[in-house]
Every structure is written in structure tokens, then in C-alpha cells.
Coordinates of C-alpha atoms in Angstrom, one line a residue:
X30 CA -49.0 -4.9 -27.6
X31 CA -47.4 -6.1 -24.8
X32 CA -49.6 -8.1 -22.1
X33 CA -49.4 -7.2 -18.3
X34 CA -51.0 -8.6 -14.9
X35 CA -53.1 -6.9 -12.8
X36 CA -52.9 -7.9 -8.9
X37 CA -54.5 -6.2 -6.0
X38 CA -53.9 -2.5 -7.3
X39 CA -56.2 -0.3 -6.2
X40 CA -56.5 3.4 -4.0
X41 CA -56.3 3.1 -0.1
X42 CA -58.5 6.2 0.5
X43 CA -60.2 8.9 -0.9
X44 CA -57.1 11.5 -1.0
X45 CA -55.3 8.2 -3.4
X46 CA -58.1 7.5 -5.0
X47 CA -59.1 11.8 -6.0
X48 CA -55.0 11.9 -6.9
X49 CA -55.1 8.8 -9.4
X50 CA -58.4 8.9 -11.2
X51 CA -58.7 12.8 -12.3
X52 CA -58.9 12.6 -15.4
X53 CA -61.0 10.3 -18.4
X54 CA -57.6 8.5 -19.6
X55 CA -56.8 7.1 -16.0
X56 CA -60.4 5.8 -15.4
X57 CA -60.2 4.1 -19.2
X58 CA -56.9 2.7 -18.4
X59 CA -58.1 1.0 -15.0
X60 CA -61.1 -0.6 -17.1
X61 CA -58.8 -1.7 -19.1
X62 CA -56.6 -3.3 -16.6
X63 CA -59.8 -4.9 -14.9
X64 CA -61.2 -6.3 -18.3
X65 CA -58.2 -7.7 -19.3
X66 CA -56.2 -8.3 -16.7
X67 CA -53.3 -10.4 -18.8
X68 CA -53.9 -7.7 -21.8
X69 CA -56.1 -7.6 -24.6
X70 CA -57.5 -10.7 -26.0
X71 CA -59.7 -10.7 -29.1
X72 CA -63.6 -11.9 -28.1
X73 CA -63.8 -13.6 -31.1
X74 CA -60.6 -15.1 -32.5
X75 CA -58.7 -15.0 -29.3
X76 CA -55.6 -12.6 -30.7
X77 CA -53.6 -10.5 -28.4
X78 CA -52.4 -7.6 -30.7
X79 CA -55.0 -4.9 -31.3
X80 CA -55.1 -0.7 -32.9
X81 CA -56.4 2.0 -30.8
X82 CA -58.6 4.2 -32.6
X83 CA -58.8 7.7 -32.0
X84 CA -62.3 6.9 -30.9
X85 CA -61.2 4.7 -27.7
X86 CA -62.2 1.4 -29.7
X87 CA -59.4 -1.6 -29.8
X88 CA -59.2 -3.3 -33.4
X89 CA -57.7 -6.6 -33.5
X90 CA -54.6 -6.6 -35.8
X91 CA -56.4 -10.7 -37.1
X92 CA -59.8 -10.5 -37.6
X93 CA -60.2 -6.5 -37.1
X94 CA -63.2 -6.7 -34.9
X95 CA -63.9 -3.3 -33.0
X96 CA -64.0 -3.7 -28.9
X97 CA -65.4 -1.2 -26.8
X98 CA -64.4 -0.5 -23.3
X99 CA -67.7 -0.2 -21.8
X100 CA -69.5 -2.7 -24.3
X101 CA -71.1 -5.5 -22.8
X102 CA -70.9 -4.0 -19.1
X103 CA -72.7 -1.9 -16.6
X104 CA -71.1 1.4 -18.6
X105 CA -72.4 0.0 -22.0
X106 CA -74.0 3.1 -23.8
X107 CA -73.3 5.8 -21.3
X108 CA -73.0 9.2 -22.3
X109 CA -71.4 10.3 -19.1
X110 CA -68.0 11.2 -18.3
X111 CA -66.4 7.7 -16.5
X112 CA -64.6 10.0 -14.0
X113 CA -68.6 10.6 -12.7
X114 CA -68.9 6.2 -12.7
X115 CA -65.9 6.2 -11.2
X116 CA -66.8 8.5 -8.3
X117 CA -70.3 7.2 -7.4
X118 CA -68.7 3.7 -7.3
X119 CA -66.7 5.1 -4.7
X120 CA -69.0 6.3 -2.5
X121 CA -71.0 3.7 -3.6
X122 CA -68.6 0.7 -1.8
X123 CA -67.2 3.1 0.3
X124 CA -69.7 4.5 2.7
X125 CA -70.6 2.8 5.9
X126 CA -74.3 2.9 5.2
X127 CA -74.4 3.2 1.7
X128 CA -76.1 6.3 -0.3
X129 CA -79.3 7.0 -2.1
X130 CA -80.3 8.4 -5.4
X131 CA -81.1 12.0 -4.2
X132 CA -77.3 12.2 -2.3
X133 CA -75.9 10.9 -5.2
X134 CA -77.5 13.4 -7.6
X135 CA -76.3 16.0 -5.3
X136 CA -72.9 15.1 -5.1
X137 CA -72.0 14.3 -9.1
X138 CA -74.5 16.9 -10.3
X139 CA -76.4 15.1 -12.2
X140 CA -79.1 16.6 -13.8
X141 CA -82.0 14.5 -12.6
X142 CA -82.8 12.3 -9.7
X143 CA -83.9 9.5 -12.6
X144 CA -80.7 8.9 -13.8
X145 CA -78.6 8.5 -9.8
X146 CA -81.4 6.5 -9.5
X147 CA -81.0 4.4 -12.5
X148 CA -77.3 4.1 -12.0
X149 CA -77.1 2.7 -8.5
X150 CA -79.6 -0.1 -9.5
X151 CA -76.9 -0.9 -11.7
X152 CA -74.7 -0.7 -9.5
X153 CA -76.4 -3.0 -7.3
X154 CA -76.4 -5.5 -9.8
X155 CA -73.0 -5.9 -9.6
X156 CA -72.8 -6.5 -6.1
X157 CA -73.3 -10.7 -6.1
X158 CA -70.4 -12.8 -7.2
X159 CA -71.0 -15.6 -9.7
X160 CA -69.5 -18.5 -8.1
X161 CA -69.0 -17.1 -4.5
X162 CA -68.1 -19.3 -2.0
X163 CA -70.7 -21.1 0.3
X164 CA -71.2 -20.0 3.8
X165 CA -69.5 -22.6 6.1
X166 CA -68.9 -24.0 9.7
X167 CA -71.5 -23.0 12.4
X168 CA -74.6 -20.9 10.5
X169 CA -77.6 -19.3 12.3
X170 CA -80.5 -19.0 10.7
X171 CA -84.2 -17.8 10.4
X172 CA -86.3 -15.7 8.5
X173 CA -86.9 -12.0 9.6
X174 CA -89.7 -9.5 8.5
X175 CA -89.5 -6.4 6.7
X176 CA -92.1 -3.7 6.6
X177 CA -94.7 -1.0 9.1
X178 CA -96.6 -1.7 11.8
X179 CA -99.9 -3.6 10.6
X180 CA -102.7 -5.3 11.9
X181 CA -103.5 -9.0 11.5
X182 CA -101.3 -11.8 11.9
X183 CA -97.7 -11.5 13.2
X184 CA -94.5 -13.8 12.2
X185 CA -94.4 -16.5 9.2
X186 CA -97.6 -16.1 7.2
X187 CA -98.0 -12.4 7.9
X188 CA -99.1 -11.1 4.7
X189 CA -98.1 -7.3 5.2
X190 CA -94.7 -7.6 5.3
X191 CA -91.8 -8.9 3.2
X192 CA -90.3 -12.6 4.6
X193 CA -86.4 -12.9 4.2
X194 CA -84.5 -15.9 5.2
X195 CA -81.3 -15.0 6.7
X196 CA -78.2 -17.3 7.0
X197 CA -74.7 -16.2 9.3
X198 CA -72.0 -17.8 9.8
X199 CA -70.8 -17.6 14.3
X200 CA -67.5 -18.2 15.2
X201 CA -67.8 -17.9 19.2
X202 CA -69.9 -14.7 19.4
X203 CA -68.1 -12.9 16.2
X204 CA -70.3 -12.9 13.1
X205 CA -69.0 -14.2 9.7
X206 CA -70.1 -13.7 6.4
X207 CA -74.0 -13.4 5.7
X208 CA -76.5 -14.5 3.1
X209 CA -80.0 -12.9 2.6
X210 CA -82.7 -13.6 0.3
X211 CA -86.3 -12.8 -0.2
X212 CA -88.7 -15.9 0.5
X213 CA -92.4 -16.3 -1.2
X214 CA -93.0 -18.1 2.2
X215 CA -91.5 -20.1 5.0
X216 CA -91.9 -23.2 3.4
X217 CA -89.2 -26.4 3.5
X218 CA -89.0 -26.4 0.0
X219 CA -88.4 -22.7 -0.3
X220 CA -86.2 -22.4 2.6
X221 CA -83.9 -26.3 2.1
X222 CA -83.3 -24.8 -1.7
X223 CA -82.0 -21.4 -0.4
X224 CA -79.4 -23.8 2.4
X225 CA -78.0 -25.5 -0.2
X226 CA -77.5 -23.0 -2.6
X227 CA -75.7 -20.6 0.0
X228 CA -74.0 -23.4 2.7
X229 CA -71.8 -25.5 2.5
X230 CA -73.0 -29.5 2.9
X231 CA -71.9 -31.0 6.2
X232 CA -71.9 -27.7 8.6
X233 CA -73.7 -27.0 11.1
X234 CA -76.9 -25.2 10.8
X235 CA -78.8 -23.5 13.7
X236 CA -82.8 -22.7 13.7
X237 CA -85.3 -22.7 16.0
X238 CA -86.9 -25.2 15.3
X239 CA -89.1 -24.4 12.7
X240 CA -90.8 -27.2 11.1
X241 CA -89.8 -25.7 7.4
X242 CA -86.2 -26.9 8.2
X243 CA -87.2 -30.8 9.1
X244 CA -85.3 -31.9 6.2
X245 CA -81.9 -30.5 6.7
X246 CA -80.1 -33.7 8.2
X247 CA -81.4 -35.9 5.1
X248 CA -79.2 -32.9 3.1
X249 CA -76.5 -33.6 4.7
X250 CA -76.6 -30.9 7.0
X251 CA -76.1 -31.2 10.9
X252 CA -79.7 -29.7 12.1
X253 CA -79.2 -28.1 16.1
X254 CA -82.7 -26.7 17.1
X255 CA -82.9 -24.3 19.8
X256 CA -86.7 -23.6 20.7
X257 CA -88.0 -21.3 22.6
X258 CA -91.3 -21.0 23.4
X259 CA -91.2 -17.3 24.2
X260 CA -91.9 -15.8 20.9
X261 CA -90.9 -12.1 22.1
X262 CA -87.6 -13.3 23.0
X263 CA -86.7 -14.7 19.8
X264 CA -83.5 -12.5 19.7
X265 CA -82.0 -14.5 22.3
X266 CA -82.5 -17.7 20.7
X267 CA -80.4 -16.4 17.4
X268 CA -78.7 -13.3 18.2
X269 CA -77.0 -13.4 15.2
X270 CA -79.6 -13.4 12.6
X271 CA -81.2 -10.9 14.6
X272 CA -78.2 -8.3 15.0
X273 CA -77.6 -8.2 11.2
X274 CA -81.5 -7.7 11.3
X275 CA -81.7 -4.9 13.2
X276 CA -78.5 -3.3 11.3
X277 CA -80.2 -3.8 7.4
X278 CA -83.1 -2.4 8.8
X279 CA -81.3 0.6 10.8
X280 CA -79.4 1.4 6.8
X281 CA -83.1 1.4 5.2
X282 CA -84.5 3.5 7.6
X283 CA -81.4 5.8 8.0
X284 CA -80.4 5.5 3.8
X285 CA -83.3 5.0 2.1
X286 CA -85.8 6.8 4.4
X287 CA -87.9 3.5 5.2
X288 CA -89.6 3.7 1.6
X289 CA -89.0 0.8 -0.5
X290 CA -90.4 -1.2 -3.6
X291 CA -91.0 -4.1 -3.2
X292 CA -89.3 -5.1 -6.3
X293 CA -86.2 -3.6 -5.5
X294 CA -85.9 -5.0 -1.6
X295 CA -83.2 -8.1 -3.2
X296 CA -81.0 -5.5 -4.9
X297 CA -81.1 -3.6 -1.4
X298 CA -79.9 -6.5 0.0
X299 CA -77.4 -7.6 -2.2
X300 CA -76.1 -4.0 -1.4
X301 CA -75.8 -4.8 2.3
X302 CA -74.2 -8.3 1.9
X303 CA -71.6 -6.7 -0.5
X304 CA -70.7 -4.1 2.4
X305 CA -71.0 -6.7 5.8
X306 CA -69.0 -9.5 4.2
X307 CA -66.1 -6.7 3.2
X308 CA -66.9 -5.0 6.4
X309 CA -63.2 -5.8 8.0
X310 CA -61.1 -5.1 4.9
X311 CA -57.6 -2.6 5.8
X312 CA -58.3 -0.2 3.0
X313 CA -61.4 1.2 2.0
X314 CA -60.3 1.3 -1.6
X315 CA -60.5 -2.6 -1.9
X316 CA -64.5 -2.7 -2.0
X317 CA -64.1 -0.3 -4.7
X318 CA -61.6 -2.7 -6.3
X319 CA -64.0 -5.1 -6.4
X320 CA -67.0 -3.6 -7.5
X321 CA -65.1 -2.6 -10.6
X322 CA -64.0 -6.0 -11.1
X323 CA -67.3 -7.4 -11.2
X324 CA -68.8 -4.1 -13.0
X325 CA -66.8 -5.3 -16.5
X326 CA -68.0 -8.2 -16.0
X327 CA -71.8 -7.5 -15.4
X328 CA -74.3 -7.7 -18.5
X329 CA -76.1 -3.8 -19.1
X330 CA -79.6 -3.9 -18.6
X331 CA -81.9 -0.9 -19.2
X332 CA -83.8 1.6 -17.1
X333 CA -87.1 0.0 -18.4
X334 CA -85.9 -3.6 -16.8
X335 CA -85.8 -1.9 -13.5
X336 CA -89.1 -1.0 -13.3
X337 CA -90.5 -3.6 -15.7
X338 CA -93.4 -4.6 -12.1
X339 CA -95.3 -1.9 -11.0
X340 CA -95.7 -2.9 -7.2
X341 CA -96.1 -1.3 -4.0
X342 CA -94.0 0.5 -2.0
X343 CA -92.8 -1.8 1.1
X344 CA -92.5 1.0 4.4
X345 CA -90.2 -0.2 7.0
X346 CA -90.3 1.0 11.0

């Protein structure tokens, strides 16, 4: 069979997107195109040429080993039409705010709230990029606090709520890309690892002067501490960190009710990042683009994975 290339071809809206994917054959053919962008290659003798069964498998013409479309991805095992996938990772990537597991049942018609839930976990695993490229430049950051209103001890060692270190890049007052990531605590150890896993060695990096941070010039890092001793006023000391705060909160309380596991809060955030870092792209239809790129690419994992801790619910106000 002949081999083709891929580049940058996706819907620009809804009205293209409704047009092109109505029926099972075009969804089947986009996979195809996004898990073998240069054409079929054999996974275990490398061949190019391949059968198509009448079942949807391809058989390589050498070694005559049966591939499956949806084997070994994020689709592996479903019994659902892929024109369903293929809508809820549209509105999935395509809504400002994101959607939650009782819309989404609502809007495909599934027949229970377990399985829109189950599906946009998985979708959230597809969300992070292997290999994406470190934040850079001039980066704000801090950790921020998710959960209610509790007594007992505020800030870094509150044990109520949920610590997440957050990490954005400034250009002048604009906000670049962002990184977020759940913290066991506010320790240097926990919070120098997440640095140089997410920024770039050499830029400049922005805190308040948190003692957890003393060790980012010996990394190679350029350390500029703004203190304020005005712990209420924090938000002017890092208005960045703070704004994309105040906006992941605003989606969990607006999407997701305020209700939370615990468990579940990195996926949730995974989400946002996906969404804020893509936030300026022309078309709408390139987020979706993407998340279908990755989605072949993603390992399946079960329903029972998801919910393999049974902890808490986190509330956020």
C-alpha cells in the first residue's frame, strides 16, 4: 500500500468537524492517519505492506501479524461507536472550561454516568506530552492551596488542603505557558526536583523567598526573591502564579462543582495545562488535533486503575 504524510490536517470548528467525522469509516481513517502518519509499518518486523480484513484488522503481507486500530491506545477494547470518542474528544479540548462526566453522559447518551466518567479520565491521561519542552526565560513561581475553608494552620504545612507548586512563564505582564503539579510538601527537595524537571537550566526563576527554594542558584538557576512581609497581599508579590490560581480554581468550582478526589486532582490539572498552554491557538480544532495525536499514542489502562486509592473527596471554595 502506498505510504502518505500527515501534516497539520485537522477541522477548524464544530460545523467542519460535524461535516467530516459522520460516519465510523472517517473517524477509523483519521486514527489511521495519526498512528501512522508515513503509512503502515509492521510493529514487529517493520514491513510497510499490509491486508485489510473485513474485521478492520491490518495483516502484514511478511510476517502476517494482526494490528488493531485501537490496540494498545486509549480506545483499546471499546465497544462503543468511535464517532461517540470522537465527539467527546471534541468537546473534551474544545470547551473553554472543560466538561464533566454527567454533561458528557447527557450529550453522547451514554447509558451511565460510570462509563463518561471512566472515559474522560482517560482522556486526561492523554493530556501531558512525553518529552514536552521545558518552561523557559522569566518563570514565577510558588505553591497555592486547594481545598474549603478549615480551621487550624494556614499556608505551607496546612494539613487540610492540597499544596500545588505552580511554575509560569512572564513576558512583561502576558503569561506564558504553565506547569502544575501536586507537592507532598513545600520542601527544597520536593520543590528544586519539580524546577528542573519543568524549567529550563539558566532562566530566571521568581519566588518569594521561601526558604524551600535556597538551592536554585547552585542548579544553575538565576534565584530573584521578592519578599513581602504582608502575607494577605501575596497576590501582588506573584500575580502570575496567583491569576492562573484563581482561574483552575474558578473551572473546579464552575465544572466540577468544587467536589474532588483527591486522587484525581493531578489529572484535573493536567486537564487545565493542556487547555491554558493551547489557550491562543487560531482554530479550535487544533487542540482536538492534538489530543488525538497523543490518544494513539497513550497505553489503555482500566477503570479499576482509576480508582485503585480509596481517598477523600478534596472540596474547593
Amino acid at each position: 500500500m502506498k505510504a502518505f504524510i500527515i501534516t497539520e490536517d485537522f477541522p477548524a470548528n464544530e460545523v467542519e468537524f460535524d461535516k467530516r467525522f459522520c460516519d465510523e469509516k472517517a473517524c477509523y481513517d483519521y486514527l489511521f492517519q495519526n498512528r501512522w502518519p508515513d503509512g503502515f509499518v509492521c510493529n514487529q518486523c517493520g514491513n510497510t505492506d499490509y491486508w485489510l480484513t473485513q474485521r478492520g484488522l491490518f495483516i502484514c503481507t511478511n510476517c502476517e501479524f494482526n494490528h488493531s486500530l485501537t490496540a494498545g491506545t486509549i480506545f483499546h477494547g471499546t465497544r462503543k461507536k468511535m464517532i461517540l470518542w470522537f465527539k467527546a474528544l471534541w468537546w473534551f479540548t474544545t470547551r473553554k472550561t472543560g466538561i464533566n462526566a454527567l454533561a458528557l453522559k447527557a450529550l453522547l447518551g451514554l447509558g451511565s454516568y460510570d462509563t463518561a466518567w471512566t472515559w474522560l479520565h482517560k482522556l486526561h491521561s492523554c493530556t501531558i506530552r512525553d518529552g514536552r519542552e521545558k518552561l523557559s526565560g522569566k518563570i514565577e513561581i510558588d505553591e497555592v492551596y486547594i481545598g474549603g475553608q478549615h480551621s487550624g494552620k494556614r499556608g505551607r504545612g496546612s494539613e487540610n488542603k492540597l499544596a500545588v507548586v505552580v511554575a509560569v512563564e512572564k513576558n512583561g505582564k502576558k503569561l506564558g505557558r504553565v506547569r502544575l503539579q501536586v507537592i507532598e510538601n513545600c520542601s527544597g527537595d520536593e520543590l528544586i526536583s519539580f524546577i528542573q524537571a519543568n524549567i529550563v537550566s539558566g532562566s530566571t526563576v521568581v519566588t518569594d523567598g521561601w526558604n524551600g527554594y535556597n538551592e536554585l542558584e547552585k542548579k544553575g538557576y538565576t534565584h530573584q526573591k521578592i519578599v513581602q512581609t504582608n502575607v494577605e497581599n501575596k497576590e501582588s508579590v506573584l500575580p502570575g502564579v496567583h491569576m492562573v490560581a484563581s482561574l483552575i480554581k474558578r473551572v473546579f468550582l464552575g465544572t466540577y462543582h468544587g467536589r474532588l478526589e483527591r486522587k484525581h486532582i493531578q489529572r484535573y490539572l493536567d486537564e487545565y495545562t493542556f487547555r491554558f498552554n493551547r489557550r491562543n491557538t487560531k482554530y479550535v480544532g487544533k487542540r482536538f488535533y492534538r489530543i488525538i495525536q497523543q490518544a494513539v499514542n497513550t497505553m489503555p489502562f482500566k477503570r479499576k486503575n482509576i480508582i485503585l486509592c480509596n481517598t477523600r473527596s478534596l472540596v474547593v471554595s
